[in-house]
């Protein structure tokens, strides 16, 4: 990084043509504002490491926010005492981001719990099943694609019968199995599906292509905020018409995710959220703190780290674009931690591989927290604290029983 030496520096007062009133003007805080790094990057040569380009050439506007995201994640959020929730929306798995980025992040212990759209997890199954997803073009004729049994996600193409409908058929055959015949939360649903996905990967001699399989192996609980709103939910509804007994209970998901955040805080550690895109997964992840404070009336202060990559603007009032400072007013983010909040306005398909590379290059893997296996204990701790903070009994007047 080039430095300005004192012999090269010119002061306002030394400029001969400057009028006296300007020379005499007092600017007591000027040095504070100009204390930031000087923008004078080295010429790129083609020999740099990607991490060095991010550190040294991503200097302004959204590239600077991307650098700050990489640095916040790697230098602060990946500390061993931080529990990290990651929300996923947008068409990430069809774009290959499950294989390239989300699976490596899970394997490295860089994400402890996930809230995803059902669509991301549904399309993840094509990869585990070895059903190809292809690059195409956004300029294609969609009527022609429909006539040729192809569906399109912008510039990604999937077979309708041999990929989508084939996945659906296998999914339906799985969710009618005995282990699915009960009420459960979506973490359990996805864990059970992940077991199958891991087996499909193994049979197809594929390694680490599926988010569901990786999350299953790593004990990362994977929730969906709208269980009915994806082809997984559609197939669950389809077999219910035939008497299937699978019932997804979103209240289980709300309480379990809340228990993770409370457990992180009560262990003396921190809680951080990493939000890819917006949508309902973002809110579902962030509502854990209002659930603690507003509904369960337990004293708490909000998330310690807030990191979002999004295209959504804040001025429409939509949740997808809501800023961390707006989240402070809801108790979602601790106001004292706002300096540790970054919003990067860019496409997640650009940011995710860059950030994943940066984190893997700069930080050693973390021990897997395996929150999936700790759901029971953390739920009990949450329930105990709820009853300790409130003058309430069970609805039948009894007192809750704990193990
Ligand atoms: N076959 C399926 O199962 C299927 C397919 C698509 C969508 N869906 C469902 O539709 C609902 C909508 O999901 P969605 O994820 O498509 O919502 P979405 O694409 O509207 O994404 C939510 C928000 O995230 C942001 N975002 C999306 N892509 C981004 C990108 N590349 N870069 C930066 N920001 C981005 C946008 O601000 C957007 O408003 C979900 O519930 C999903 O399950 C289902």
Coordinates of C-alpha atoms and ligand atoms in Angstrom, one line a residue:
X1 CA 0.0 0.0 0.0
X2 CA 1.5 3.3 -1.1
X3 CA 2.1 5.8 1.7
X4 CA 2.1 9.6 1.5
X5 CA 5.3 10.8 3.1
X6 CA 5.3 14.1 5.0
X7 CA 7.6 15.7 2.4
X8 CA 5.0 15.0 -0.3
X9 CA 2.0 16.2 1.7
X10 CA 0.6 19.7 1.1
X11 CA -1.3 21.6 3.7
X12 CA -4.2 24.0 3.0
X13 CA -2.4 26.8 4.8
X14 CA 0.7 26.5 2.5
X15 CA -1.3 27.1 -0.7
X16 CA -0.2 30.5 -1.9
X17 CA -3.3 31.4 -3.9
X18 CA -5.7 30.4 -1.1
X19 CA -7.6 33.4 0.2
X20 CA -6.8 34.4 3.9
X21 CA -10.4 33.6 5.1
X22 CA -10.0 30.1 3.9
X23 CA -6.5 29.6 5.4
X24 CA -7.8 30.9 8.7
X25 CA -10.8 28.7 8.8
X26 CA -10.6 26.2 11.7
X27 CA -11.3 22.6 10.8
X28 CA -10.8 20.8 14.1
X29 CA -12.2 17.4 12.9
X30 CA -10.7 17.3 9.5
X31 CA -8.0 14.8 10.4
X32 CA -10.6 12.4 11.8
X33 CA -12.6 12.3 8.6
X34 CA -9.5 11.8 6.5
X35 CA -8.0 9.1 8.7
X36 CA -9.3 6.3 6.4
X37 CA -7.0 4.3 4.2
X38 CA -5.7 6.3 1.2
X39 CA -7.1 5.0 -2.1
X40 CA -4.0 4.2 -4.2
X41 CA -4.0 0.5 -5.0
X42 CA -1.2 -1.2 -6.8
X43 CA -1.6 -2.1 -10.5
X44 CA -3.1 -5.6 -10.8
X45 CA -0.7 -8.0 -12.5
X46 CA -2.7 -11.2 -12.9
X47 CA -0.5 -12.9 -10.3
X48 CA -2.5 -11.8 -7.2
X49 CA -4.4 -14.1 -4.8
X50 CA -8.1 -13.6 -4.8
X51 CA -8.0 -12.7 -1.1
X52 CA -5.4 -10.0 -1.7
X53 CA -7.5 -8.5 -4.6
X54 CA -10.5 -8.4 -2.2
X55 CA -8.4 -6.7 0.6
X56 CA -6.5 -4.3 -1.7
X57 CA -8.7 -3.5 -4.7
X58 CA -12.2 -3.7 -3.3
X59 CA -12.0 -0.1 -2.0
X60 CA -15.2 1.7 -2.6
X61 CA -19.0 1.4 -3.0
X62 CA -20.3 -2.2 -3.0
X63 CA -16.9 -3.8 -3.5
X64 CA -15.9 -2.2 -0.2
X65 CA -19.0 -3.6 1.4
X66 CA -18.1 -7.0 0.0
X67 CA -14.6 -6.6 1.5
X68 CA -16.1 -5.6 4.8
X69 CA -18.4 -8.6 4.7
X70 CA -15.5 -10.9 4.1
X71 CA -13.5 -9.4 6.9
X72 CA -16.4 -9.2 9.4
X73 CA -17.3 -12.9 8.7
X74 CA -13.7 -14.1 8.9
X75 CA -12.2 -12.0 11.6
X76 CA -15.2 -11.7 14.0
X77 CA -18.1 -14.0 13.2
X78 CA -15.9 -17.1 12.9
X79 CA -14.5 -16.7 16.5
X80 CA -15.2 -20.0 18.3
X81 CA -17.8 -18.5 20.7
X82 CA -20.1 -17.2 17.9
X83 CA -23.1 -19.3 16.8
X84 CA -23.9 -18.5 13.2
X85 CA -27.3 -18.8 11.6
X86 CA -27.4 -18.5 7.8
X87 CA -30.6 -17.6 5.8
X88 CA -30.9 -18.6 2.2
X89 CA -33.3 -17.2 -0.4
X90 CA -33.2 -16.8 -4.2
X91 CA -32.5 -19.5 -6.7
X92 CA -29.1 -20.5 -5.1
X93 CA -28.9 -24.3 -5.7
X94 CA -30.0 -24.2 -9.3
X95 CA -27.1 -21.8 -9.9
X96 CA -24.6 -24.4 -8.4
X97 CA -24.0 -22.4 -5.2
X98 CA -25.0 -25.4 -3.0
X99 CA -22.0 -27.4 -4.4
X100 CA -19.5 -24.5 -4.8
X101 CA -20.2 -22.6 -1.6
X102 CA -22.8 -23.8 0.9
X103 CA -21.5 -27.3 1.3
X104 CA -17.9 -26.1 1.9
X105 CA -19.2 -23.6 4.5
X106 CA -21.1 -26.4 6.3
X107 CA -18.2 -28.7 6.2
X108 CA -15.8 -26.1 7.6
X109 CA -18.1 -25.5 10.5
X110 CA -18.8 -21.9 9.3
X111 CA -22.5 -22.2 9.6
X112 CA -24.3 -23.7 12.7
X113 CA -28.0 -23.5 11.6
X114 CA -29.8 -22.7 8.4
X115 CA -33.2 -21.2 7.4
X116 CA -33.8 -21.7 3.7
X117 CA -36.6 -21.5 1.2
X118 CA -38.1 -24.9 0.5
X119 CA -37.1 -24.2 -3.2
X120 CA -33.4 -24.2 -2.4
X121 CA -33.6 -27.5 -0.7
X122 CA -36.0 -29.0 -3.3
X123 CA -33.6 -28.1 -6.2
X124 CA -30.7 -29.4 -4.1
X125 CA -32.1 -32.9 -4.4
X126 CA -31.5 -32.9 -8.2
X127 CA -27.8 -32.7 -7.4
X128 CA -27.9 -35.5 -4.9
X129 CA -29.9 -37.6 -7.4
X130 CA -27.4 -36.9 -10.2
X131 CA -30.1 -35.3 -12.3
X132 CA -28.3 -32.7 -14.4
X133 CA -29.0 -29.0 -14.3
X134 CA -27.7 -27.1 -17.3
X135 CA -26.5 -23.6 -18.1
X136 CA -28.7 -22.0 -20.8
X137 CA -29.7 -18.5 -21.7
X138 CA -32.2 -15.9 -20.4
X139 CA -33.0 -15.1 -24.0
X140 CA -34.6 -18.5 -24.8
X141 CA -38.2 -18.8 -26.1
X142 CA -40.2 -20.1 -23.2
X143 CA -43.0 -21.5 -25.3
X144 CA -40.4 -23.5 -27.2
X145 CA -38.8 -24.6 -23.9
X146 CA -42.3 -25.7 -22.6
X147 CA -42.8 -27.7 -25.9
X148 CA -39.5 -29.4 -25.3
X149 CA -40.1 -30.4 -21.7
X150 CA -37.7 -27.9 -20.2
X151 CA -38.2 -25.4 -17.4
X152 CA -36.1 -22.2 -16.9
X153 CA -34.7 -20.3 -13.9
X154 CA -33.4 -17.2 -15.7
X155 CA -30.4 -18.8 -17.5
X156 CA -30.5 -22.2 -15.9
X157 CA -32.4 -25.1 -17.5
X158 CA -33.9 -28.2 -16.0
X159 CA -35.7 -31.1 -17.6
X160 CA -39.4 -31.1 -16.6
X161 CA -40.1 -34.9 -16.7
X162 CA -36.7 -36.3 -16.1
X163 CA -35.5 -33.9 -13.5
X164 CA -38.4 -32.1 -11.8
X165 CA -41.1 -34.8 -12.0
X166 CA -38.6 -37.5 -11.4
X167 CA -37.4 -35.8 -8.2
X168 CA -41.1 -35.4 -7.1
X169 CA -41.8 -39.0 -7.6
X170 CA -38.8 -40.1 -5.5
X171 CA -39.6 -37.5 -2.8
X172 CA -43.2 -38.8 -2.6
X173 CA -42.0 -42.4 -2.2
X174 CA -39.7 -41.2 0.7
X175 CA -42.2 -39.1 2.7
X176 CA -44.7 -42.0 2.9
X177 CA -42.1 -44.1 4.7
X178 CA -42.8 -45.0 8.4
X179 CA -40.3 -42.5 9.9
X180 CA -42.2 -39.6 8.4
X181 CA -45.6 -40.7 9.8
X182 CA -45.8 -38.1 12.6
X183 CA -45.8 -34.5 13.5
X184 CA -42.4 -32.8 13.3
X185 CA -40.5 -29.6 12.6
X186 CA -38.8 -28.9 9.3
X187 CA -35.3 -29.5 10.8
X188 CA -36.3 -33.1 11.4
X189 CA -37.9 -33.4 7.9
X190 CA -34.8 -32.1 6.2
X191 CA -32.5 -34.3 8.4
X192 CA -34.5 -37.3 7.3
X193 CA -34.4 -36.2 3.7
X194 CA -30.6 -35.5 4.1
X195 CA -30.0 -39.1 5.1
X196 CA -31.5 -40.2 1.8
X197 CA -29.6 -37.4 -0.1
X198 CA -26.3 -38.7 1.4
X199 CA -27.2 -42.2 0.3
X200 CA -28.0 -41.0 -3.3
X201 CA -24.7 -39.1 -3.4
X202 CA -22.9 -42.2 -2.3
X203 CA -24.6 -44.5 -4.9
X204 CA -24.0 -42.0 -7.7
X205 CA -20.3 -41.8 -6.6
X206 CA -20.7 -38.0 -6.1
X207 CA -19.0 -36.2 -3.3
X208 CA -20.3 -33.1 -1.4
X209 CA -22.8 -32.0 -4.0
X210 CA -25.9 -31.7 -1.8
X211 CA -26.7 -29.2 0.9
X212 CA -29.2 -31.5 2.5
X213 CA -26.6 -34.3 2.7
X214 CA -23.9 -32.1 4.0
X215 CA -26.2 -30.6 6.7
X216 CA -27.2 -34.2 7.7
X217 CA -23.6 -35.3 8.1
X218 CA -22.6 -32.2 10.0
X219 CA -25.6 -32.0 12.3
X220 CA -26.6 -28.6 11.0
X221 CA -30.3 -28.1 11.5
X222 CA -31.9 -26.8 8.3
X223 CA -35.3 -25.1 8.6
X224 CA -37.7 -23.7 6.1
X225 CA -39.8 -20.6 7.0
X226 CA -42.8 -21.5 4.7
X227 CA -43.1 -25.3 4.6
X228 CA -46.0 -25.2 2.2
X229 CA -44.3 -22.9 -0.3
X230 CA -42.1 -25.1 -2.5
X231 CA -42.3 -28.4 -4.4
X232 CA -41.4 -30.2 -1.1
X233 CA -44.5 -28.7 0.5
X234 CA -46.6 -29.4 -2.6
X235 CA -45.6 -33.1 -2.5
X236 CA -46.3 -33.3 1.3
X237 CA -49.8 -31.9 0.5
X238 CA -50.2 -34.3 -2.4
X239 CA -49.6 -37.5 -0.3
X240 CA -51.8 -36.1 2.5
X241 CA -54.7 -36.6 0.2
X242 CA -53.8 -40.3 0.3
X243 CA -53.8 -40.4 4.1
X244 CA -50.1 -39.7 4.8
X245 CA -49.7 -38.7 8.4
X246 CA -46.7 -36.3 8.1
X247 CA -47.6 -33.0 9.8
X248 CA -45.2 -30.1 9.7
X249 CA -45.5 -27.9 12.8
X250 CA -43.9 -24.4 12.3
X251 CA -44.2 -23.7 16.1
X252 CA -41.5 -26.3 16.6
X253 CA -39.2 -24.5 14.2
X254 CA -39.9 -21.1 15.9
X255 CA -39.1 -22.4 19.3
X256 CA -36.0 -24.5 18.3
X257 CA -34.4 -21.6 16.4
X258 CA -35.1 -19.3 19.3
X259 CA -33.5 -21.8 21.7
X260 CA -30.3 -21.7 19.6
X261 CA -30.0 -18.0 19.9
X262 CA -30.7 -18.0 23.7
X263 CA -28.3 -20.9 24.2
X264 CA -25.6 -19.0 22.4
X265 CA -26.1 -16.0 24.6
X266 CA -26.4 -18.0 27.9
X267 CA -23.2 -19.9 27.2
X268 CA -21.4 -16.5 27.3
X269 CA -21.0 -16.5 23.6
X270 CA -22.4 -14.4 20.7
X271 CA -25.0 -14.9 18.1
X272 CA -24.6 -13.8 14.5
X273 CA -26.8 -13.9 11.4
X274 CA -25.6 -14.2 7.8
X275 CA -28.5 -13.4 5.5
X276 CA -28.2 -14.3 1.8
X277 CA -31.0 -12.4 0.0
X278 CA -34.1 -11.6 1.9
X279 CA -37.6 -13.0 1.8
X280 CA -39.2 -15.0 4.7
X281 CA -36.0 -16.9 5.7
X282 CA -34.4 -13.6 6.7
X283 CA -37.3 -12.7 8.9
X284 CA -37.6 -16.2 10.3
X285 CA -34.0 -16.0 11.4
X286 CA -34.2 -12.5 12.8
X287 CA -37.5 -13.0 14.6
X288 CA -35.8 -15.3 17.2
X289 CA -34.8 -12.2 19.3
X290 CA -38.3 -10.7 19.3
X291 CA -39.6 -14.1 20.2
X292 CA -37.2 -14.1 23.2
X293 CA -37.9 -10.6 24.3
X294 CA -41.5 -9.8 23.2
X295 CA -43.3 -13.1 23.3
X296 CA -41.4 -15.1 25.9
X297 CA -40.5 -11.9 27.8
X298 CA -37.0 -13.0 28.6
X299 CA -34.4 -10.2 29.0
X300 CA -32.2 -10.1 26.0
X301 CA -30.6 -7.5 23.7
X302 CA -30.5 -8.7 20.1
X303 CA -28.1 -10.3 17.6
X304 CA -24.4 -9.5 17.9
X305 CA -23.5 -9.7 14.2
X306 CA -25.7 -8.9 11.2
X307 CA -24.4 -9.5 7.7
X308 CA -26.6 -9.4 4.6
X309 CA -26.0 -9.6 0.9
X310 CA -29.1 -8.4 -1.0
X311 CA -30.4 -6.6 -4.0
X312 CA -33.4 -5.1 -2.1
X313 CA -33.8 -1.4 -1.3
X314 CA -34.8 -0.3 2.2
X315 CA -37.1 2.5 1.1
X316 CA -40.0 0.3 0.0
X317 CA -40.6 -0.8 3.6
X318 CA -40.1 -4.5 2.6
X319 CA -38.4 -6.8 4.9
X320 CA -35.9 -8.0 2.3
X321 CA -34.3 -4.6 2.2
X322 CA -34.7 -3.6 5.9
X323 CA -31.5 -2.4 7.4
X324 CA -29.8 -3.6 10.6
X325 CA -30.5 -0.2 12.2
X326 CA -34.3 -0.7 11.5
X327 CA -33.9 -4.2 13.0
X328 CA -32.6 -2.5 16.2
X329 CA -36.0 -0.9 16.8
X330 CA -37.6 -4.4 16.8
X331 CA -35.0 -5.8 19.3
X332 CA -33.6 -8.0 16.5
X333 CA -30.1 -6.5 16.6
X334 CA -28.2 -5.2 19.7
X335 CA -27.8 -1.4 19.2
X336 CA -24.3 -1.6 20.8
X337 CA -23.3 -4.0 18.0
X338 CA -24.4 -1.9 15.0
X339 CA -20.7 -1.2 14.1
X340 CA -20.5 -4.9 13.5
X341 CA -23.3 -4.9 10.9
X342 CA -22.7 -4.9 7.1
X343 CA -25.2 -4.8 4.2
X344 CA -23.6 -5.5 0.9
X345 CA -25.8 -4.6 -2.1
X346 CA -24.8 -7.1 -4.7
X347 CA -25.9 -10.3 -6.4
X348 CA -25.5 -13.3 -4.0
X349 CA -24.3 -15.4 -7.0
X350 CA -21.3 -13.1 -7.2
X351 CA -20.7 -12.6 -3.5
X352 CA -21.1 -16.1 -2.2
X353 CA -18.2 -17.8 -4.0
X354 CA -15.9 -14.9 -3.3
X355 CA -16.8 -14.8 0.4
X356 CA -16.6 -18.6 0.8
X357 CA -13.1 -18.6 -0.8
X358 CA -12.0 -15.7 1.4
X359 CA -13.2 -17.4 4.6
X360 CA -11.7 -20.8 3.7
X361 CA -8.4 -19.2 2.8
X362 CA -8.2 -17.0 5.9
X363 CA -9.7 -19.1 8.6
X364 CA -9.2 -22.7 9.8
X365 CA -12.2 -24.9 10.0
X366 CA -14.3 -24.6 13.2
X367 CA -15.3 -27.6 15.4
X368 CA -18.8 -28.6 14.3
X369 CA -21.4 -27.5 16.8
X370 CA -23.9 -30.1 15.8
X371 CA -26.9 -28.1 17.0
X372 CA -29.3 -30.7 15.4
X373 CA -28.3 -33.1 18.2
X374 CA -28.7 -30.5 20.9
X375 CA -32.3 -29.3 20.0
X376 CA -33.9 -31.2 23.0
X377 CA -31.5 -29.8 25.6
X378 CA -31.7 -26.3 24.3
X379 CA -35.5 -26.4 24.1
X380 CA -35.6 -27.5 27.7
X381 CA -33.3 -24.6 28.7
X382 CA -35.5 -22.1 26.8
X383 CA -38.7 -23.5 28.4
X384 CA -37.2 -23.3 31.9
X385 CA -36.1 -19.7 31.4
X386 CA -39.6 -18.9 30.0
X387 CA -41.3 -20.2 33.1
X388 CA -38.7 -18.6 35.4
X389 CA -39.3 -15.1 33.8
X390 CA -43.1 -15.2 33.7
X391 CA -45.9 -15.8 36.2
X392 CA -47.5 -18.5 34.0
X393 CA -48.4 -22.2 34.4
X394 CA -49.3 -24.8 31.9
X395 CA -52.8 -24.2 30.4
X396 CA -54.3 -26.9 32.7
X397 CA -52.9 -25.1 35.8
X398 CA -50.1 -27.6 36.4
X399 CA -46.4 -26.7 36.6
X400 CA -44.1 -27.8 33.8
X401 CA -42.0 -31.0 34.4
X402 CA -38.4 -31.0 33.4
X403 CA -36.0 -33.9 33.1
Ligands
LIG1 N1 -39.9 -25.3 -7.2 C1 -39.9 -24.7 -6.1 O1 -40.0 -25.3 -5.1 C2 -39.9 -23.2 -6.0 C3 -39.1 -22.5 -7.0 C4 -39.0 -21.1 -6.8 C5 -39.5 -20.5 -5.6 N2 -40.2 -21.2 -4.7 C6 -40.7 -20.6 -3.5 O2 -41.1 -19.3 -3.7 C7 -40.8 -18.5 -2.6 C8 -39.9 -17.4 -3.0 O3 -38.5 -17.8 -2.9 P1 -37.3 -17.1 -3.5 O4 -36.1 -17.4 -2.8 O5 -37.3 -17.4 -5.0 O6 -37.7 -15.5 -3.3 P2 -37.1 -14.3 -4.0 O7 -36.3 -14.8 -5.2 O8 -38.1 -13.3 -4.1 O9 -35.9 -13.9 -3.0 C9 -36.2 -13.2 -1.8 C10 -35.5 -11.9 -1.8 O10 -34.1 -12.2 -1.8 C11 -33.4 -11.3 -2.6 N3 -32.6 -12.0 -3.7 C12 -33.0 -13.0 -4.4 N4 -32.1 -13.4 -5.3 C13 -31.0 -12.6 -5.1 C14 -29.7 -12.5 -5.6 N5 -29.3 -13.3 -6.6 N6 -28.9 -11.6 -5.1 C15 -29.3 -10.7 -4.1 N7 -30.5 -10.8 -3.6 C16 -31.3 -11.7 -4.0 C17 -34.4 -10.3 -3.3 O11 -34.3 -9.1 -2.6 C18 -35.7 -11.0 -3.1 O12 -36.7 -10.1 -2.8 C19 -40.1 -19.4 -1.6 O13 -40.9 -19.7 -0.5 C20 -39.7 -20.6 -2.4 O14 -39.7 -21.8 -1.6 C21 -40.4 -22.6 -4.9

